[in-house]
Short mmCIF file of C-alpha atoms in Angstrom, two decimals:
data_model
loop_
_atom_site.label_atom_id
_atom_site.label_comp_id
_atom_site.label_asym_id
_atom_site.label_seq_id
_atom_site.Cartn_x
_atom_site.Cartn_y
_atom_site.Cartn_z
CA UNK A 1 173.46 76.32 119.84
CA UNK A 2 171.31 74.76 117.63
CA UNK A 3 169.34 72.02 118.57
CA UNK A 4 167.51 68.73 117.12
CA UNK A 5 164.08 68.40 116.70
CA UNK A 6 163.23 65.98 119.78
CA UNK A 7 165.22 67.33 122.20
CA UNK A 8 163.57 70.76 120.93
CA UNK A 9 160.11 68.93 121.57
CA UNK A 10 161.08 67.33 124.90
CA UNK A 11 162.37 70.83 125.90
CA UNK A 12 159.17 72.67 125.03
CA UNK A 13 157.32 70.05 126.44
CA UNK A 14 159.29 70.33 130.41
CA UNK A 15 158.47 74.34 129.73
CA UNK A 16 155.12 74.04 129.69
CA UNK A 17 154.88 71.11 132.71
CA UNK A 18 156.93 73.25 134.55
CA UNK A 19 154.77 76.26 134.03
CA UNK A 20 151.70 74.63 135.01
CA UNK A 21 153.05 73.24 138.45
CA UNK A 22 154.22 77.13 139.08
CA UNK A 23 150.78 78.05 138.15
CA UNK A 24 149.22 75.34 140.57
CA UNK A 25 151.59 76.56 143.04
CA UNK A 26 150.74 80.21 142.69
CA UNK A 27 147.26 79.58 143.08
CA UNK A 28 147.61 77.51 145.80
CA UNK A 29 149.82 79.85 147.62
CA UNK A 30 147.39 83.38 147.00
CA UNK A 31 144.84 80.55 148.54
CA UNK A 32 142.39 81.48 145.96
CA UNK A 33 138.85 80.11 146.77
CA UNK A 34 135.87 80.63 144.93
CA UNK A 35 134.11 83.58 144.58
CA UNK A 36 129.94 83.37 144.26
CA UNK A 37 128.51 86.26 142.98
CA UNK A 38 124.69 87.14 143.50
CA UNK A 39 122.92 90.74 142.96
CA UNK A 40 119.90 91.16 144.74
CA UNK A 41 116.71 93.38 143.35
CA UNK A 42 113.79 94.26 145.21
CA UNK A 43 111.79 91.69 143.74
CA UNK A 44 113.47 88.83 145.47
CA UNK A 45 114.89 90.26 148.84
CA UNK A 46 113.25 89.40 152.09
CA UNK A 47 111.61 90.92 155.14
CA UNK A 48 112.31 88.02 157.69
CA UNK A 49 115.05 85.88 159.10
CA UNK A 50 113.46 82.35 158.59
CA UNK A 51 114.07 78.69 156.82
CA UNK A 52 113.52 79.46 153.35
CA UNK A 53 114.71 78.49 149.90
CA UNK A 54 118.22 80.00 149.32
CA UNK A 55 119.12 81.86 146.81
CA UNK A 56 122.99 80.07 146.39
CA UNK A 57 125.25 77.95 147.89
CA UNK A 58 128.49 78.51 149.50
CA UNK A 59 131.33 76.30 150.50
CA UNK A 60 133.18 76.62 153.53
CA UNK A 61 136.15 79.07 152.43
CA UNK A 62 134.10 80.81 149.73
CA UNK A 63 133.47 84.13 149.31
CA UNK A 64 130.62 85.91 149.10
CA UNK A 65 130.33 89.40 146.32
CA UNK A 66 126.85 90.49 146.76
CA UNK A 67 124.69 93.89 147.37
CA UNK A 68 121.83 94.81 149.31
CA UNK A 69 119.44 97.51 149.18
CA UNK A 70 119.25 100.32 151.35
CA UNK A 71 117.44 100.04 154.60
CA UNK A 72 114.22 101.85 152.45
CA UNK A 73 114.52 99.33 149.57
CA UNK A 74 115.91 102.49 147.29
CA UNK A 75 112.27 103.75 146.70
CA UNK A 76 113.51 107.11 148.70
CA UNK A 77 115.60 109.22 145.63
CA UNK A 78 114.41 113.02 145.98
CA UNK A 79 113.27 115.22 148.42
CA UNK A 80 109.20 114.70 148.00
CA UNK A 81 109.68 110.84 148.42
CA UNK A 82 108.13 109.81 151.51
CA UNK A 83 108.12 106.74 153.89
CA UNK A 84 104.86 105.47 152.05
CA UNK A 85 106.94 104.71 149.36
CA UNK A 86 108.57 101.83 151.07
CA UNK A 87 107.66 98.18 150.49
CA UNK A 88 108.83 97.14 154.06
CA UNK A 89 111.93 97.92 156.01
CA UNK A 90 115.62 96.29 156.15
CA UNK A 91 115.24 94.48 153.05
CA UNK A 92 117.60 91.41 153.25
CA UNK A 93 119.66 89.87 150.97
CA UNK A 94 119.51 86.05 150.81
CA UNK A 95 119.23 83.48 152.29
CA UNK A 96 122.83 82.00 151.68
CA UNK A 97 123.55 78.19 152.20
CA UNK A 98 126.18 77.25 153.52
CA UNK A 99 127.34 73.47 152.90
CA UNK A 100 128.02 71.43 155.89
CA UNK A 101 126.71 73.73 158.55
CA UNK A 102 124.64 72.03 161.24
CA UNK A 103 122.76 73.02 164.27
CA UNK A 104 125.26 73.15 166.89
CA UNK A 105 127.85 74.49 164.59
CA UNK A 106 129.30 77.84 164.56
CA UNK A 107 129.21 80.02 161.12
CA UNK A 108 132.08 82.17 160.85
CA UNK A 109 131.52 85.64 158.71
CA UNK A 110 134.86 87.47 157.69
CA UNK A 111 134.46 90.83 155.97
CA UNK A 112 137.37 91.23 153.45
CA UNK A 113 135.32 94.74 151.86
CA UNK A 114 132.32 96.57 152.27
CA UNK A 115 131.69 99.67 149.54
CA UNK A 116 128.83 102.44 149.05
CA UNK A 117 127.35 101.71 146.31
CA UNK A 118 125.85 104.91 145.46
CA UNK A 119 126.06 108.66 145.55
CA UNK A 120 123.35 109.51 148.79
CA UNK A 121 122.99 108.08 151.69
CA UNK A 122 119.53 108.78 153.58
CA UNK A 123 118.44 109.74 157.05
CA UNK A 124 115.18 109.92 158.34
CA UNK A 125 112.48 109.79 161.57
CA UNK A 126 109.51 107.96 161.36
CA UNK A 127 106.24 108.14 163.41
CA UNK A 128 106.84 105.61 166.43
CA UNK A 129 110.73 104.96 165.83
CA UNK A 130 112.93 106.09 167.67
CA UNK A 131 114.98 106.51 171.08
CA UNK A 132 113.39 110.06 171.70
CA UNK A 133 110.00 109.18 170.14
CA UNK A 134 106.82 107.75 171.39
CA UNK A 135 106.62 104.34 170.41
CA UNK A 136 104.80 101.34 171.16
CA UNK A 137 107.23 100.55 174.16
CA UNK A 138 107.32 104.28 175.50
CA UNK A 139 104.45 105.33 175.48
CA UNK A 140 103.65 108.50 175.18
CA UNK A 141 100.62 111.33 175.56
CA UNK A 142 102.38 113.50 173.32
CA UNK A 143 102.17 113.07 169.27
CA UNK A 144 104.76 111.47 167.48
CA UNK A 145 107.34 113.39 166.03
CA UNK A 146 106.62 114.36 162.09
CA UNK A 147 108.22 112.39 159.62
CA UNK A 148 111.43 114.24 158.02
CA UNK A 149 113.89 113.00 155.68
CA UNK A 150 117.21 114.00 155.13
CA UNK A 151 119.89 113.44 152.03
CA UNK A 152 123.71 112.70 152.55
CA UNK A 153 125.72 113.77 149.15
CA UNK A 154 128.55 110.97 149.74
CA UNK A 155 131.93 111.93 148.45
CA UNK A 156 133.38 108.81 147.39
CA UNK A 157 137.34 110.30 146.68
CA UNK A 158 136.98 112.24 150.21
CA UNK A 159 135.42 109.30 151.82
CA UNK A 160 132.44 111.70 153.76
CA UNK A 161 128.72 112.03 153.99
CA UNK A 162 127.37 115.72 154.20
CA UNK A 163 124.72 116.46 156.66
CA UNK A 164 122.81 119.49 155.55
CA UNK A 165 120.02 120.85 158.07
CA UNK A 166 116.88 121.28 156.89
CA UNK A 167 115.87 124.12 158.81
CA UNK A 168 119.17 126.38 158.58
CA UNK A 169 121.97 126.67 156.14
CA UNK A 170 124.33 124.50 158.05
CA UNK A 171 126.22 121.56 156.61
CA UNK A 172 129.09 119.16 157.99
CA UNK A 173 131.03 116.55 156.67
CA UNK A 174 130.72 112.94 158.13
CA UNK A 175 133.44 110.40 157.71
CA UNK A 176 132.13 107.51 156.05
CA UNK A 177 133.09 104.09 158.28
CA UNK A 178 130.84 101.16 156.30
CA UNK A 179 128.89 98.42 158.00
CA UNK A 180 126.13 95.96 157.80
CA UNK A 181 123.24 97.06 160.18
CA UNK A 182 121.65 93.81 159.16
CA UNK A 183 123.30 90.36 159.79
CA UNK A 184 122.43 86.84 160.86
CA UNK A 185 121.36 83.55 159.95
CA UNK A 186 117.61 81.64 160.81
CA UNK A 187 116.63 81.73 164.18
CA UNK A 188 116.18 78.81 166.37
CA UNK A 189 112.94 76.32 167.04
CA UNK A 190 112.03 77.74 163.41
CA UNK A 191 111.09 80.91 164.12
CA UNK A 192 111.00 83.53 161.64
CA UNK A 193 111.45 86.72 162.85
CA UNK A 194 111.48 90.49 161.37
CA UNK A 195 114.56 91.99 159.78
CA UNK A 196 113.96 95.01 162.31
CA UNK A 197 114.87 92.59 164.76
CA UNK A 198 118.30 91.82 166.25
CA UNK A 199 118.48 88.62 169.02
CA UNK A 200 120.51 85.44 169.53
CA UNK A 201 120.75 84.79 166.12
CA UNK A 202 122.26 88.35 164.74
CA UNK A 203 119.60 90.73 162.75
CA UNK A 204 119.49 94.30 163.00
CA UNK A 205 122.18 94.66 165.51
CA UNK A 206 123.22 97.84 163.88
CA UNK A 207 126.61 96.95 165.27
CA UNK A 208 129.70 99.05 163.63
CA UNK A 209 131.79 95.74 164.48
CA UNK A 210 130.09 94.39 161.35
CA UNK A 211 132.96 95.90 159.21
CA UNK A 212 135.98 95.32 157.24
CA UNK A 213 138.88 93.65 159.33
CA UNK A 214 136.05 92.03 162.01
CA UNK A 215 134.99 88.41 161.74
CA UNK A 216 131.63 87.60 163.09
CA UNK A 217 130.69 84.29 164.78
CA UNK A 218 127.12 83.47 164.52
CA UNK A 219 124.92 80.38 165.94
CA UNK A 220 124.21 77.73 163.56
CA UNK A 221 119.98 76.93 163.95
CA UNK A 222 119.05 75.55 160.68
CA UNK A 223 120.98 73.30 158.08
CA UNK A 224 123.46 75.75 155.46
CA UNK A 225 122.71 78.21 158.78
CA UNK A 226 120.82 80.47 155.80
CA UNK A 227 122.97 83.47 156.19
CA UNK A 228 121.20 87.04 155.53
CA UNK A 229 122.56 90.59 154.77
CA UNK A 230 121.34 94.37 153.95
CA UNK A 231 120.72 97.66 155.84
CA UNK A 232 124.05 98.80 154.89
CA UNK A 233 125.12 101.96 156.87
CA UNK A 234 128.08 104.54 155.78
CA UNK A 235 127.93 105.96 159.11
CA UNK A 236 126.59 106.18 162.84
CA UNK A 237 127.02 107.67 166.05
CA UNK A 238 126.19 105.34 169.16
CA UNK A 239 122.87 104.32 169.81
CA UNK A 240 121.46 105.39 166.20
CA UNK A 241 119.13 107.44 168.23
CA UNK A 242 117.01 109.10 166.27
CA UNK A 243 116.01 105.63 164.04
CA UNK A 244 118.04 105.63 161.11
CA UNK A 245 122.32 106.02 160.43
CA UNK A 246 123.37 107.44 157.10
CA UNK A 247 121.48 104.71 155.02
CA UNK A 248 123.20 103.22 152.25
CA UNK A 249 122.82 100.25 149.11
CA UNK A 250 125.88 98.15 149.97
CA UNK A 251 128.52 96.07 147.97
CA UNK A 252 129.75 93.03 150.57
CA UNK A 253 132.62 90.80 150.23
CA UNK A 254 132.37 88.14 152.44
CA UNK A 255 134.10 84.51 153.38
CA UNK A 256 132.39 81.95 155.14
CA UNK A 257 133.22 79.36 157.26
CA UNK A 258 131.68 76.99 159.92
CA UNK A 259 132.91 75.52 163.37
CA UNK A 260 132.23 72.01 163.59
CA UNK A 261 130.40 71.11 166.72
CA UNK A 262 131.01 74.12 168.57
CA UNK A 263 128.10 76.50 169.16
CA UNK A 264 128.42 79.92 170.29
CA UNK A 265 125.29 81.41 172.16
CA UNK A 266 125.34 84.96 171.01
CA UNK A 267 127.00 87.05 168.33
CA UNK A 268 130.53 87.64 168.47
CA UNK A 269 133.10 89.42 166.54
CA UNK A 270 136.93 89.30 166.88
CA UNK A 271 139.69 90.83 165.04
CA UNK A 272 143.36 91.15 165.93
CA UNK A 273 143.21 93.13 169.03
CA UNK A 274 139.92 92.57 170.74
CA UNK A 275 137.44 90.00 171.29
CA UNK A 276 133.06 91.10 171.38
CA UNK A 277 130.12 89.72 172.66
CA UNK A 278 126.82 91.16 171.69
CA UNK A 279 123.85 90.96 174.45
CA UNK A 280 120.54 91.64 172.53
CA UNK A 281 116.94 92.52 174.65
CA UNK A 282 115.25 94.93 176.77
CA UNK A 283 116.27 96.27 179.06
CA UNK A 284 119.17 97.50 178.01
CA UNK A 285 120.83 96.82 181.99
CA UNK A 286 120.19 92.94 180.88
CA UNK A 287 121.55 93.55 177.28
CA UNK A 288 124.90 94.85 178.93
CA UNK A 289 124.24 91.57 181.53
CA UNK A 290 123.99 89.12 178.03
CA UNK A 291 127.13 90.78 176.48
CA UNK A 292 129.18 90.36 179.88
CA UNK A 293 127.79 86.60 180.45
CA UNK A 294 129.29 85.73 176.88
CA UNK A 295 132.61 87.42 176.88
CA UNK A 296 133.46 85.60 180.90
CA UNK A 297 132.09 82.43 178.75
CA UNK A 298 134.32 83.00 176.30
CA UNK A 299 137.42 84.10 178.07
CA UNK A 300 136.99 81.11 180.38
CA UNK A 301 136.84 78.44 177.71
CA UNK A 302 139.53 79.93 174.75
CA UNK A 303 142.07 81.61 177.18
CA UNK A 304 141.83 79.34 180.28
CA UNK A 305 140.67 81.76 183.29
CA UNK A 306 138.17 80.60 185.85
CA UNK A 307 134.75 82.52 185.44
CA UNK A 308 135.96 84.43 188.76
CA UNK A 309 139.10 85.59 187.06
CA UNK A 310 137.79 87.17 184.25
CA UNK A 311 134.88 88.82 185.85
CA UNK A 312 137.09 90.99 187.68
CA UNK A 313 139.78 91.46 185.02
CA UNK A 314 136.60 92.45 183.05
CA UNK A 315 135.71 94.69 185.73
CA UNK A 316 139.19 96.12 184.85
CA UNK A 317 139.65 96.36 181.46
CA UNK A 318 136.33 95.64 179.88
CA UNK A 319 134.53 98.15 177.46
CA UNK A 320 131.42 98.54 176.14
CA UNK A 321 129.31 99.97 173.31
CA UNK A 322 125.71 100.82 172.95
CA UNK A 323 125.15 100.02 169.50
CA UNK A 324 121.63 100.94 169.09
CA UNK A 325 118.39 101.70 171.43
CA UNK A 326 115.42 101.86 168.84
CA UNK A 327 115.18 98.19 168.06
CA UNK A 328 112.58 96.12 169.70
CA UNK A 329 115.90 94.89 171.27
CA UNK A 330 118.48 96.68 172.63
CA UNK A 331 121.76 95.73 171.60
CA UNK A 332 125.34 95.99 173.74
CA UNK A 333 128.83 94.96 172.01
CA UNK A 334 131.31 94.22 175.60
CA UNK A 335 134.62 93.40 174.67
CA UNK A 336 138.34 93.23 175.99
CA UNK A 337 141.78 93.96 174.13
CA UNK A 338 143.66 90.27 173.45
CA UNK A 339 146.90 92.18 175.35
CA UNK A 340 145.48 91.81 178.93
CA UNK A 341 144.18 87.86 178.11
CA UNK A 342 146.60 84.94 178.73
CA UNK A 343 147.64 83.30 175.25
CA UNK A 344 144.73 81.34 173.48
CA UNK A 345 144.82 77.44 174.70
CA UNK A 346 145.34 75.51 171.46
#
């Protein structure tokens, strides 16, 4: 049928309204907030969990695409590299604002992806690290155990590390399971504290739960929080006993939020089945004691049980993980599957 030239016009001109509102729509619907993208070098990373100048701003609902170094600062690359090669240890990524967080708020971390982003991971012992290794806090009469490093091909399409010994012939394949051993925000009382450190405030937890399909709930101390990253690890067994997991640069994708007025005390993480409460200090009995404390807490005031209550269903059904013993800090991850909790009070 043809047609005349303003109702052609008019009819062109609904198209394209009507187009744009679907477009709206569409976005709106995919809830599409925005990214902010930062890459991080060695020359501006950090060594400290503190109040300084950030290095971008986030809004509540952004995400966060950004990398961090390995826990050696990628100096390590060959075998002849060695530990004096390192400019200082768990560099960080950040400090990342976050607008409208207050002390007394809660910052909540979601991690939507966390990727390898290289081809070797690293392993190594150090002089005075270590859960079987004289340190500072154990002392020993014995010398410290020599300094070794070891290289981790990482098959990216297989999705494994390979540990190869260095004093036999024998290899094995690891699988890969990515986290942050480094997260937190600026301590209280404007500390500043080391990025070996983990405490109320997050740090070097070296805590698996820091990975994809977890969201971590940290303490706001400072305002935008100042949110830190790095130490990525592609894999670890409990404990990371020997000092060191299969040490990785990362790739993060993050969203951030914040809890208005609500604090939490400790780190916690939570995903669909479980709820986690880290306890962080020495010794490790009052780490597990922490962890506990926080999850009854937490129980009591989201799901409605008296402290009693959920100190023995804990006693029931609780679980717990050692997440690492090398730290000045020990850290302990207690948690509980949602299915034996009452529903959530709203």
């Amino acid at each position: 049928m043809r047609v005349g030239p303003f109702f052609g016009v008019s009819f062109l001109m609904c198209l394209m309204m009507f187009a744009v509102v679907c477009a709206r729509c569409a976005s709106a619907q995919a809830g599409d907030p925005q990214v902010v993208r930062y890459h991080a070098t060695i020359d501006d990373v950090k060594y400290v969990y503190g109040t300084t100048a950030a290095v971008a701003h986030l809004k509540p609902g952004n995400i966060l695409d950004a990398n961090s170094l390995d826990c050696f600062g990628n100096a390590i690359k060959k075998p002849g590299d060695t530990l004096s090669m390192i400019k200082g240890d768990n560099p960080l990524t950040g400090p990342f604002f976050i607008d409208g967080a207050e002390p007394g708020d809660t910052l909540v971390v979601k991690f939507l992806d966390l990727q390898v982003d290289g081809d070797q991971g690293l392993g190594a012992l150090g002089p005075g690290f270590g859960a079987l290794n004289a340190t500072n806090y154990t002392a020993m009469i014995h010398p410290p155990l020599p300094e070794k490093i070891w290289f981790y091909p990482i098959d990216h399409a297989g999705n494994t590390a390979t540990f190869q010994a260095l004093d036999s012939n024998y290899k094995v394949k690891i699988p890969l399971r990515p986290f942050l051993g480094c997260i937190g925000v600026a301590p209280a009382g404007g500390e500043a504290r080391s990025s070996i450190v983990p405490e109320a405030f997050g740090g070097n937890m070296d805590a698996s739960e820091a990975s994809v399909g977890n969201t971590l709930y940290l303490p706001v101390n400072a305002p935008g929080a100042l949110l830190y990253f790095g130490d990525g690890h592609a894999a670890m067994g409990d404990g990371e006993v020997a000092g060191s997991a299969v040490e990785v640069p990362m790739r993060a994708r993050l969203q951030v939020d914040v809890i208005k007025g609500k604090k939490t005390g400790w780190p916690r993480f939570e995903n669909e089945k479980e709820i986690m409460c880290a306890g962080i200090y020495r010794p490790v009995d009052d780490a597990l004691r922490i962890a506990f404390t926080e999850l009854v807490n937490w129980i009591h005031a989201d799901y409605g049980l008296s402290d009693l209550d959920a100190y023995e269903l804990l006693s029931k059904t609780g679980k717990i993980h050692l997440t690492e013993m090398v730290d000045p800090n020990y850290v302990v991850i207690a948690s509980v599957e949602k299915k034996y909790l009452p529903p959530k009070i709203k």
